[in-house]
PDB file of C-alpha atoms and ligand atoms in Angstrom:
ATOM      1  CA  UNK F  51     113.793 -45.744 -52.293  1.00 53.00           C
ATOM      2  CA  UNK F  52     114.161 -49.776 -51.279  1.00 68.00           C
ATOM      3  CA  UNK F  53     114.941 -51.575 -53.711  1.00 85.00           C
ATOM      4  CA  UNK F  54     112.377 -53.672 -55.947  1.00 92.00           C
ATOM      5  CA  UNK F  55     111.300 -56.871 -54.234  1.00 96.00           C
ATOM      6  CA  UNK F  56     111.530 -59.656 -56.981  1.00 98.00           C
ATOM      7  CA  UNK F  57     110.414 -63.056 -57.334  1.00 98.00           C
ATOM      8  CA  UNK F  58     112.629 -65.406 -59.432  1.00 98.00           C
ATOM      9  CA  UNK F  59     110.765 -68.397 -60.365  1.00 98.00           C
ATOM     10  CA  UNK F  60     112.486 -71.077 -62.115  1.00 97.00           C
ATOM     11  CA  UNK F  61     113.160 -75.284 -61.916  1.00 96.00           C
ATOM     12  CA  UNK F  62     116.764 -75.442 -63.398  1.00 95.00           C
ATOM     13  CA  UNK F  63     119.110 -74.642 -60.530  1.00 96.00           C
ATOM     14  CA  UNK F  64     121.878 -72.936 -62.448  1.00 94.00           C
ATOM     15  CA  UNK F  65     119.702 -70.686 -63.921  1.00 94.00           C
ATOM     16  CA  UNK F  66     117.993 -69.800 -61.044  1.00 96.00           C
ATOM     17  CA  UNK F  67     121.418 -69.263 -58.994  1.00 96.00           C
ATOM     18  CA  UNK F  68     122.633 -67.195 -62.018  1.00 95.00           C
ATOM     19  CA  UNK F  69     119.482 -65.059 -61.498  1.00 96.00           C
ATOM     20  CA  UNK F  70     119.546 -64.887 -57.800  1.00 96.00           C
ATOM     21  CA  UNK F  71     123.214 -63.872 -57.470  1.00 97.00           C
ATOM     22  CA  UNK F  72     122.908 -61.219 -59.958  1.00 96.00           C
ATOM     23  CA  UNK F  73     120.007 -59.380 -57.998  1.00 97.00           C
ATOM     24  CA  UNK F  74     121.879 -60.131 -54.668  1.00 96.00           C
ATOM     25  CA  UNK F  75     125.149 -57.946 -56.313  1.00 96.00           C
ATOM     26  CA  UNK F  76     122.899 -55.506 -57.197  1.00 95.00           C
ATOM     27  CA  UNK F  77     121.338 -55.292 -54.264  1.00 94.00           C
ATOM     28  CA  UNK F  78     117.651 -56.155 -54.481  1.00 96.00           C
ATOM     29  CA  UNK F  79     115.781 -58.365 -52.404  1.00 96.00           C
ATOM     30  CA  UNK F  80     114.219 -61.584 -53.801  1.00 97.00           C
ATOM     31  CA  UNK F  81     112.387 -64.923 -52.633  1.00 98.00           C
ATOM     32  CA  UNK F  82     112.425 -67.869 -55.286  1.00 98.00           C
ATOM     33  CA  UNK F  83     110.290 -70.598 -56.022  1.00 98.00           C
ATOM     34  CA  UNK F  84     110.843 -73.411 -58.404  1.00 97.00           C
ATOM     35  CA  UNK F  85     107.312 -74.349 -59.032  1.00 97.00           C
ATOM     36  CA  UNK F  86     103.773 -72.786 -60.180  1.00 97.00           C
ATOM     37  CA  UNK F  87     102.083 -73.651 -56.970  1.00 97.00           C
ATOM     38  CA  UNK F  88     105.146 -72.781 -55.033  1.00 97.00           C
ATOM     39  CA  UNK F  89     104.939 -69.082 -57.486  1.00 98.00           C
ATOM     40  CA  UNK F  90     101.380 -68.513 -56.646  1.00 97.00           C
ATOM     41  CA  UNK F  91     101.815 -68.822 -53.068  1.00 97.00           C
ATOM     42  CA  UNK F  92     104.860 -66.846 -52.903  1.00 97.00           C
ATOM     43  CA  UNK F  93     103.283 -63.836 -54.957  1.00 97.00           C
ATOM     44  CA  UNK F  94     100.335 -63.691 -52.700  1.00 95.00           C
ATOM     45  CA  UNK F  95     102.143 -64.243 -49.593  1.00 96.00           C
ATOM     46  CA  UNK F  96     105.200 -61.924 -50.001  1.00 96.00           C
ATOM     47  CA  UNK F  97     103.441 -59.104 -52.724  1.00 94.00           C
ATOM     48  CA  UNK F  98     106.762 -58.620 -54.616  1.00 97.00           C
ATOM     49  CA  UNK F  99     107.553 -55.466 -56.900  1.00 96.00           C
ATOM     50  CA  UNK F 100     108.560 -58.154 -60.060  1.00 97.00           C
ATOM     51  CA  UNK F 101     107.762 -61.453 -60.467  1.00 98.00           C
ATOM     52  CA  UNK F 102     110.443 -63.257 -63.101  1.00 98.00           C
ATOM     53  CA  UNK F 103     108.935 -66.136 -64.428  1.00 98.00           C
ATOM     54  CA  UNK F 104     110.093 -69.427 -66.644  1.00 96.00           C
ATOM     55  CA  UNK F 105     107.022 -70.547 -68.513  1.00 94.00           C
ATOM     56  CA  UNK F 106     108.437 -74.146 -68.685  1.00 93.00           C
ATOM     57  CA  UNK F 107     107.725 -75.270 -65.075  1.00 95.00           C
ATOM     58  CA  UNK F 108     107.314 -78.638 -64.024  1.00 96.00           C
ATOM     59  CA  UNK F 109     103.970 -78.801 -62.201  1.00 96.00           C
ATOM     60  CA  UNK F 110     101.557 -76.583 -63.390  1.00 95.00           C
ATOM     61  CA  UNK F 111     102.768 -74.427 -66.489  1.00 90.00           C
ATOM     62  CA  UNK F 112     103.647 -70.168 -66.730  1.00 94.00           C
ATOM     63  CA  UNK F 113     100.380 -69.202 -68.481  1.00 95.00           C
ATOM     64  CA  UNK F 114      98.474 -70.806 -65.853  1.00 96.00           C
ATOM     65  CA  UNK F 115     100.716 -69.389 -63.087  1.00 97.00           C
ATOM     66  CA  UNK F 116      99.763 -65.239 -64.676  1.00 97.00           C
ATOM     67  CA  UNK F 117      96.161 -66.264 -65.154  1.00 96.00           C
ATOM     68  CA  UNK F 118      95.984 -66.833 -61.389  1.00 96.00           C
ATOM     69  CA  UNK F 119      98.251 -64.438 -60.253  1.00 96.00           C
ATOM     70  CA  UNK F 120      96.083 -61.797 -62.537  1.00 94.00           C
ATOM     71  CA  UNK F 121      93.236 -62.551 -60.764  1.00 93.00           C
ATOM     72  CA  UNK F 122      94.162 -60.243 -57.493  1.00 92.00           C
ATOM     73  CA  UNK F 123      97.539 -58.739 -58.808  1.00 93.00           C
ATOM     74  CA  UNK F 124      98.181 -56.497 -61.579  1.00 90.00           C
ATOM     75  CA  UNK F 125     102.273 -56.877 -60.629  1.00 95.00           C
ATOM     76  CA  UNK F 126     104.840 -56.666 -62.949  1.00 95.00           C
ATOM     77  CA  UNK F 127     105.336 -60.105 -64.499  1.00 97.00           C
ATOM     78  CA  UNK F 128     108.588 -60.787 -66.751  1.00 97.00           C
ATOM     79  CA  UNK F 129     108.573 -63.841 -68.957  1.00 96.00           C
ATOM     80  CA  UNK F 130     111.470 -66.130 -69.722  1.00 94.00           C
ATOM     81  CA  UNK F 131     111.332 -68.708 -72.119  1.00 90.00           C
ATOM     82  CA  UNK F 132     113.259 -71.151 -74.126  1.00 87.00           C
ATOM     83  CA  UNK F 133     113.199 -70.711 -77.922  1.00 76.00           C
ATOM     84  CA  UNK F 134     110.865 -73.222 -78.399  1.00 80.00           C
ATOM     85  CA  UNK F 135     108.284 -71.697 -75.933  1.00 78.00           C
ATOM     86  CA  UNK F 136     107.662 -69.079 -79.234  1.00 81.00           C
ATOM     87  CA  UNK F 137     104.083 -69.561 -79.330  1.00 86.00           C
ATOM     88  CA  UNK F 138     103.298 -69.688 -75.241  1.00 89.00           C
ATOM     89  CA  UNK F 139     105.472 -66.308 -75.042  1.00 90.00           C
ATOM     90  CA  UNK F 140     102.741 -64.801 -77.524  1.00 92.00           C
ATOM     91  CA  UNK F 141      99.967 -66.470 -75.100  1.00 93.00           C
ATOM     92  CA  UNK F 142     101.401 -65.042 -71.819  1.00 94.00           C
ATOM     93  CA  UNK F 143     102.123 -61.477 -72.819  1.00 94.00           C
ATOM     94  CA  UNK F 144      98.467 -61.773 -73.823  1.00 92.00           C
ATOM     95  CA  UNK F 145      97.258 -63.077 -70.396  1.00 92.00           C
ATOM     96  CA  UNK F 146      99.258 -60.422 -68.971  1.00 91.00           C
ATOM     97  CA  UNK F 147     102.726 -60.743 -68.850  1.00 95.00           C
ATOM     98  CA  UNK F 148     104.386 -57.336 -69.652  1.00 93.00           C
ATOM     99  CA  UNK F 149     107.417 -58.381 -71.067  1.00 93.00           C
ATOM    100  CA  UNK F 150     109.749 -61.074 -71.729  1.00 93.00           C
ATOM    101  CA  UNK F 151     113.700 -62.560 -72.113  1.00 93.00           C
ATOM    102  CA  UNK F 152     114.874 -65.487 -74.074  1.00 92.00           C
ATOM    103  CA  UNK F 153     117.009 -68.319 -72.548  1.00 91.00           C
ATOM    104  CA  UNK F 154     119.975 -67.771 -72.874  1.00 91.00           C
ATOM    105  CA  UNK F 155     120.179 -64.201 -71.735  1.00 93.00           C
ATOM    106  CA  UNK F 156     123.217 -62.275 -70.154  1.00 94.00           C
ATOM    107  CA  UNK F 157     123.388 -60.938 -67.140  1.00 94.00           C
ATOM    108  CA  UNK F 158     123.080 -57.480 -68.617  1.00 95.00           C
ATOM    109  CA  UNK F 159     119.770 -58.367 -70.358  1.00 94.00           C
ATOM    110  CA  UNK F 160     117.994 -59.381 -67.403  1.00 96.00           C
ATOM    111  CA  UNK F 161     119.266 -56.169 -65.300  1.00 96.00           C
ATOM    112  CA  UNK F 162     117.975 -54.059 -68.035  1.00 93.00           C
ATOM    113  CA  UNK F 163     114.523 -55.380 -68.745  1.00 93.00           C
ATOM    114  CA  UNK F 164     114.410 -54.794 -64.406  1.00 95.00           C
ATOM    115  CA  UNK F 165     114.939 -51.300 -64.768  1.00 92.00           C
ATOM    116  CA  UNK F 166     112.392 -50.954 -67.739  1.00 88.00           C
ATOM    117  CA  UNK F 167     109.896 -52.152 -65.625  1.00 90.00           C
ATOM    118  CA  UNK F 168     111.089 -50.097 -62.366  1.00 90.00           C
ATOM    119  CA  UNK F 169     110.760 -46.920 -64.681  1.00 85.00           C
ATOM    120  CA  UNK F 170     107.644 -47.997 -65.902  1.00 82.00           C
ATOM    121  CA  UNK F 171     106.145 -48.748 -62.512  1.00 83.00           C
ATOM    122  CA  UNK F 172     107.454 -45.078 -61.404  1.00 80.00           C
ATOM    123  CA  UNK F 173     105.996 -43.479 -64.399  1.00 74.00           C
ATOM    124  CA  UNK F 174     102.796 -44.880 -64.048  1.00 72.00           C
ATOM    125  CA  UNK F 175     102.752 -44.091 -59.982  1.00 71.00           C
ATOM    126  CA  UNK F 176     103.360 -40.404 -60.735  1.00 67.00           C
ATOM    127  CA  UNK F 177     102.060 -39.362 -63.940  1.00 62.00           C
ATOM    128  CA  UNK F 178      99.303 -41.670 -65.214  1.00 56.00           C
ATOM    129  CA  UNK F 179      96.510 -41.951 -62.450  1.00 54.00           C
ATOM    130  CA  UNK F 180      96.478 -38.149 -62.283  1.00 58.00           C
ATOM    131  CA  UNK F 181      97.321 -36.692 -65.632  1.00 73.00           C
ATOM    132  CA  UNK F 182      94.962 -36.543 -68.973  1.00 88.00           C
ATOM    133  CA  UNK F 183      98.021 -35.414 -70.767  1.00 91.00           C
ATOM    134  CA  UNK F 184     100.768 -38.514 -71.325  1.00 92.00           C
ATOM    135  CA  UNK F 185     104.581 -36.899 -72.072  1.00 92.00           C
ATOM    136  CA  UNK F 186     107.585 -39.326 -73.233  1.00 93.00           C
ATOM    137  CA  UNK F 187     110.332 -36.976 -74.224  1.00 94.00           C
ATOM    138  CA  UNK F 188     109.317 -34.894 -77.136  1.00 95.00           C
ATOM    139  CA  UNK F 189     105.429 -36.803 -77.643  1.00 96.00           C
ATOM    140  CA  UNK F 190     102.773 -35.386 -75.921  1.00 96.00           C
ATOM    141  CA  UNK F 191      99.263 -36.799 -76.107  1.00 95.00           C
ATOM    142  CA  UNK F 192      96.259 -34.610 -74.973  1.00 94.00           C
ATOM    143  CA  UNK F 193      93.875 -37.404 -74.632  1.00 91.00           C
ATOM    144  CA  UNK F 194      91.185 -35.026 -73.479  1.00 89.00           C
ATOM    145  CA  UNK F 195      91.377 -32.986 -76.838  1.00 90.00           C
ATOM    146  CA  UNK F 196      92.597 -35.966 -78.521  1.00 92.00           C
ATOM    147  CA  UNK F 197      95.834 -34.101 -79.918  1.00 95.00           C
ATOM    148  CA  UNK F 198      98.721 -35.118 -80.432  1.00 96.00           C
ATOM    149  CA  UNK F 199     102.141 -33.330 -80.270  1.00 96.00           C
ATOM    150  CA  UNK F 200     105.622 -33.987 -81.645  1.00 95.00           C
ATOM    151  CA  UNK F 201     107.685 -30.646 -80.006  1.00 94.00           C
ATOM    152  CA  UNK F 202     105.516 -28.219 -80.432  1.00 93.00           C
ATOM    153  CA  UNK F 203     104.213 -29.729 -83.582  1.00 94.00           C
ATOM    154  CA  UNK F 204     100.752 -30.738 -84.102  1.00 96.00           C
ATOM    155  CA  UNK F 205     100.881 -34.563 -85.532  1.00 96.00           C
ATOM    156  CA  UNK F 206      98.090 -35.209 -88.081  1.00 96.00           C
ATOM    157  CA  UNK F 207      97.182 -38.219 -87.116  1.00 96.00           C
ATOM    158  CA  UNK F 208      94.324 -40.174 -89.024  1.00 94.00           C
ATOM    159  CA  UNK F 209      91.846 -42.338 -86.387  1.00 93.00           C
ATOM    160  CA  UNK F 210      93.498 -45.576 -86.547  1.00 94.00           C
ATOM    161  CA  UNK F 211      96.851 -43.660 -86.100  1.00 96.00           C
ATOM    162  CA  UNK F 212      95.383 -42.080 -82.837  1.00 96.00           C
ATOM    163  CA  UNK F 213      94.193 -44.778 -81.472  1.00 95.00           C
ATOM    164  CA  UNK F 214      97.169 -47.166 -81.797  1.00 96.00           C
ATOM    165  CA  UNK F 215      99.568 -44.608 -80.328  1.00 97.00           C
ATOM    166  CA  UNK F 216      96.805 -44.011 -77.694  1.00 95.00           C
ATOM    167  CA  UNK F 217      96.914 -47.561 -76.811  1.00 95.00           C
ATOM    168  CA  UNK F 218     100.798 -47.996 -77.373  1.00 96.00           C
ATOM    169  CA  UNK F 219     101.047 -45.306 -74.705  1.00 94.00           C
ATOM    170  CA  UNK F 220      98.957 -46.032 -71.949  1.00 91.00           C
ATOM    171  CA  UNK F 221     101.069 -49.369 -72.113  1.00 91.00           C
ATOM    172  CA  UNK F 222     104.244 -47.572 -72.133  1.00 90.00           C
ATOM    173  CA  UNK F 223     107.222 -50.060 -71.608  1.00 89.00           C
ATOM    174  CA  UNK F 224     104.980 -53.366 -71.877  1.00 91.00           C
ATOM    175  CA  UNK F 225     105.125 -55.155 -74.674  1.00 93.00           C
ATOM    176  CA  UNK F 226     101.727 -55.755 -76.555  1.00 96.00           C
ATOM    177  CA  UNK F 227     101.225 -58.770 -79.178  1.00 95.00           C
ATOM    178  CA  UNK F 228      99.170 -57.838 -82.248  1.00 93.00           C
ATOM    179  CA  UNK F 229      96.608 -59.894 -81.476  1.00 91.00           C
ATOM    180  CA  UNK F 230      95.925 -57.929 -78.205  1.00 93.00           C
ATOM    181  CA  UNK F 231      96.574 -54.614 -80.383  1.00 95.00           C
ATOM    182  CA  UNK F 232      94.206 -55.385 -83.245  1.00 94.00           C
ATOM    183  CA  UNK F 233      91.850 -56.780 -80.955  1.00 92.00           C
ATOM    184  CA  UNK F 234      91.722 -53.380 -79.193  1.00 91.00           C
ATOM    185  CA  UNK F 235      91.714 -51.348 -82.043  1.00 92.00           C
ATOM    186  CA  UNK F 236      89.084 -53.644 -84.611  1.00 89.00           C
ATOM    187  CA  UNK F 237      87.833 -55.959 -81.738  1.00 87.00           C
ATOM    188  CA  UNK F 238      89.131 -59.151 -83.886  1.00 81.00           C
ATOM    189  CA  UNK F 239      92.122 -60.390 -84.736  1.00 79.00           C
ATOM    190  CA  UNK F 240      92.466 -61.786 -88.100  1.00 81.00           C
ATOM    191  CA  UNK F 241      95.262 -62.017 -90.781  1.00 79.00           C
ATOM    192  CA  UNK F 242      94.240 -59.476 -92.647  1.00 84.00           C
ATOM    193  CA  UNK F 243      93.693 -56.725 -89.188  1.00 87.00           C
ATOM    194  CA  UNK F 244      97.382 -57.687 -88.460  1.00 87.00           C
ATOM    195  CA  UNK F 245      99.120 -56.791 -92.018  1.00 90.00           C
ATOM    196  CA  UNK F 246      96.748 -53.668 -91.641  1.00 92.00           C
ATOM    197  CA  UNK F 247      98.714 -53.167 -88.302  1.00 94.00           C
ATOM    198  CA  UNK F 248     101.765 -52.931 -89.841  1.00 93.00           C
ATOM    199  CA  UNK F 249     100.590 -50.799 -92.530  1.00 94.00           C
ATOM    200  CA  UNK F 250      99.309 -48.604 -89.840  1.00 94.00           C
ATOM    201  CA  UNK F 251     102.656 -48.403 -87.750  1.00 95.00           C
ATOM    202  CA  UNK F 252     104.925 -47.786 -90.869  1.00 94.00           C
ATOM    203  CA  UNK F 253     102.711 -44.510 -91.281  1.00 94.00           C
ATOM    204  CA  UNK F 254     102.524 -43.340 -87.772  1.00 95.00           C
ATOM    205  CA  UNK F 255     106.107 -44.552 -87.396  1.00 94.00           C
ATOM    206  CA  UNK F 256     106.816 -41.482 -90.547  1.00 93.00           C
ATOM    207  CA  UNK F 257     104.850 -39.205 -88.027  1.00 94.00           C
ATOM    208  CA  UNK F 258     107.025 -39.578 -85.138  1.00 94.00           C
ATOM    209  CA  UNK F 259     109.866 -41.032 -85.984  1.00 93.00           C
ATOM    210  CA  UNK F 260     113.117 -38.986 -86.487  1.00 89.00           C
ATOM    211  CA  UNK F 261     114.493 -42.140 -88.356  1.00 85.00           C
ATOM    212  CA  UNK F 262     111.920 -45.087 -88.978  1.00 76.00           C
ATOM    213  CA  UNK F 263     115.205 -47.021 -89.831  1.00 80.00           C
ATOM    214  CA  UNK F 264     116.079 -46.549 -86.040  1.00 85.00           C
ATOM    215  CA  UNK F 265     112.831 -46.072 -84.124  1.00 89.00           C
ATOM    216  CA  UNK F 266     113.580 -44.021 -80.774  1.00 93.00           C
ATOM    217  CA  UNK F 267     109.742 -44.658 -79.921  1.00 96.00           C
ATOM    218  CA  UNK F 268     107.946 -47.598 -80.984  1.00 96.00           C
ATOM    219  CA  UNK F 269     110.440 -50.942 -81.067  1.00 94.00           C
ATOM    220  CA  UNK F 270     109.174 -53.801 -83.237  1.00 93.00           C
ATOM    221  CA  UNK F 271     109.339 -56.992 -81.315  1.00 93.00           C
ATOM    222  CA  UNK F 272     109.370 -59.590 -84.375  1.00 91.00           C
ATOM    223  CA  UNK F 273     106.577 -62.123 -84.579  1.00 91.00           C
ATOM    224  CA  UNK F 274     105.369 -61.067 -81.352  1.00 93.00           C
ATOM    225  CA  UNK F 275     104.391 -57.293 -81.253  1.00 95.00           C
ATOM    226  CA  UNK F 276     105.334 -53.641 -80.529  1.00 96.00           C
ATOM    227  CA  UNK F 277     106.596 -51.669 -77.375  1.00 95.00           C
ATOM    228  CA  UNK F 278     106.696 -48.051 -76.630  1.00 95.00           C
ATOM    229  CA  UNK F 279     109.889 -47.098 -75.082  1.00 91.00           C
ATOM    230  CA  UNK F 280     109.950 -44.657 -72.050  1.00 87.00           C
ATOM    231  CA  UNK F 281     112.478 -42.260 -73.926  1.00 86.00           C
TER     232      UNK F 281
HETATM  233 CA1   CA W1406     112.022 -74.527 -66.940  1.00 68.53          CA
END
């Protein structure tokens, strides 16, 4: 298989050199812009596999940059921000980001959150259009019966429980905020649905969890949301 076409977008030159010689060692292709404008006419001209993209950008800013880009693309889009970008992080995984990395991040970090988002790309490809039953190593969700499976366990899940691993699930590896989660599962997104939320997970969590201390499943992203891993 070729390797992932990415598109680094980013204003500060040593980061963006940092980025673009790591994916050059590693071997994928990658086209960079160091503007919105210059983004959105790069993702629609070129159609890359991954679009990395700094949400502090000196024309037009990130958020705007994924609104547009979701508007004929449902690619891949990787967030980095500086700390201070807290709150625009929270709005861009809700216009569609799927995931993000704080400045600074290693080398390591970046490669990694790459490869998430390969395997989550491949997974959905091969096993999502075409199967009513979602597997992630020992989890198994009939979503036709609406059962769910731990092993060869039966979990007894309560509604709310079903629906957020449901949910969870069909996003595997894409980070979701818990105001797009309670939204989904309540259709608002108040104070109140969001300390239900984590009531919620710490119970499902029991369910599925070997150790809720360690989750192998569902990683808590803190302040911002929840993940499910691809085991
Ligand atoms: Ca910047």
């Amino acid at each position: 298989m070729n390797k992932s076409l990415i598109l680094v977008v980013e204003d500060d030159s040593s980061v963006l050199n940092l980025m673009s010689t790591t994916l050059k060692l590693h071997k994928y292709r990658y086209i960079t812009a160091n503007n919105g404008e210059g983004a959105i006419l790069a993702a629609s001209s070129h159609n890359p596999d991954i679009i990395l993209l700094d949400l502090g950008l000196p024309d037009i800013d990130g958020v705007q940059v994924i609104q547009k880009i979701r508007t004929w693309s449902n690619v891949p889009i990787i967030i980095i921000s500086a700390r201070s970008e807290e709150s625009d992080k929270i709005e861009a995984l809700d216009t569609g980001a799927d995931d993000y990395l704080t400045k600074p991040f290693s080398v390591e970090e970046l490669l990694a959150r790459i490869r998430v988002t390969e395997r989550r790309m491949t997974y959905m490809k091969n096993d999502i259009d075409t199967s009513s039953v979602f597997v992630n190593g020992e989890l198994r969700i009939d979503y036709v019966a609406g059962c769910a499976y731990m092993g060869e366990q039966e979990l007894h899940l309560t509604p709310i429980e079903y629906k957020l691993i449901c949910l969870l699930s069909q996003n595997v590896g894409k980070v979701l905020t818990y105001n797009y989660i309670t939204q989904k599962i309540w259709g608002r997104s108040w104070d109140n649905d969001i300390a239900s939320l984590r009531v919620f997970m710490a119970t499902l969590r029991k369910k599925i969890e070997d150790n809720s201390e360690c989750p192998q499943y569902i990683q808590t992203h803190i302040g911002i949301g929840y993940r499910m891993l691809k085991v």
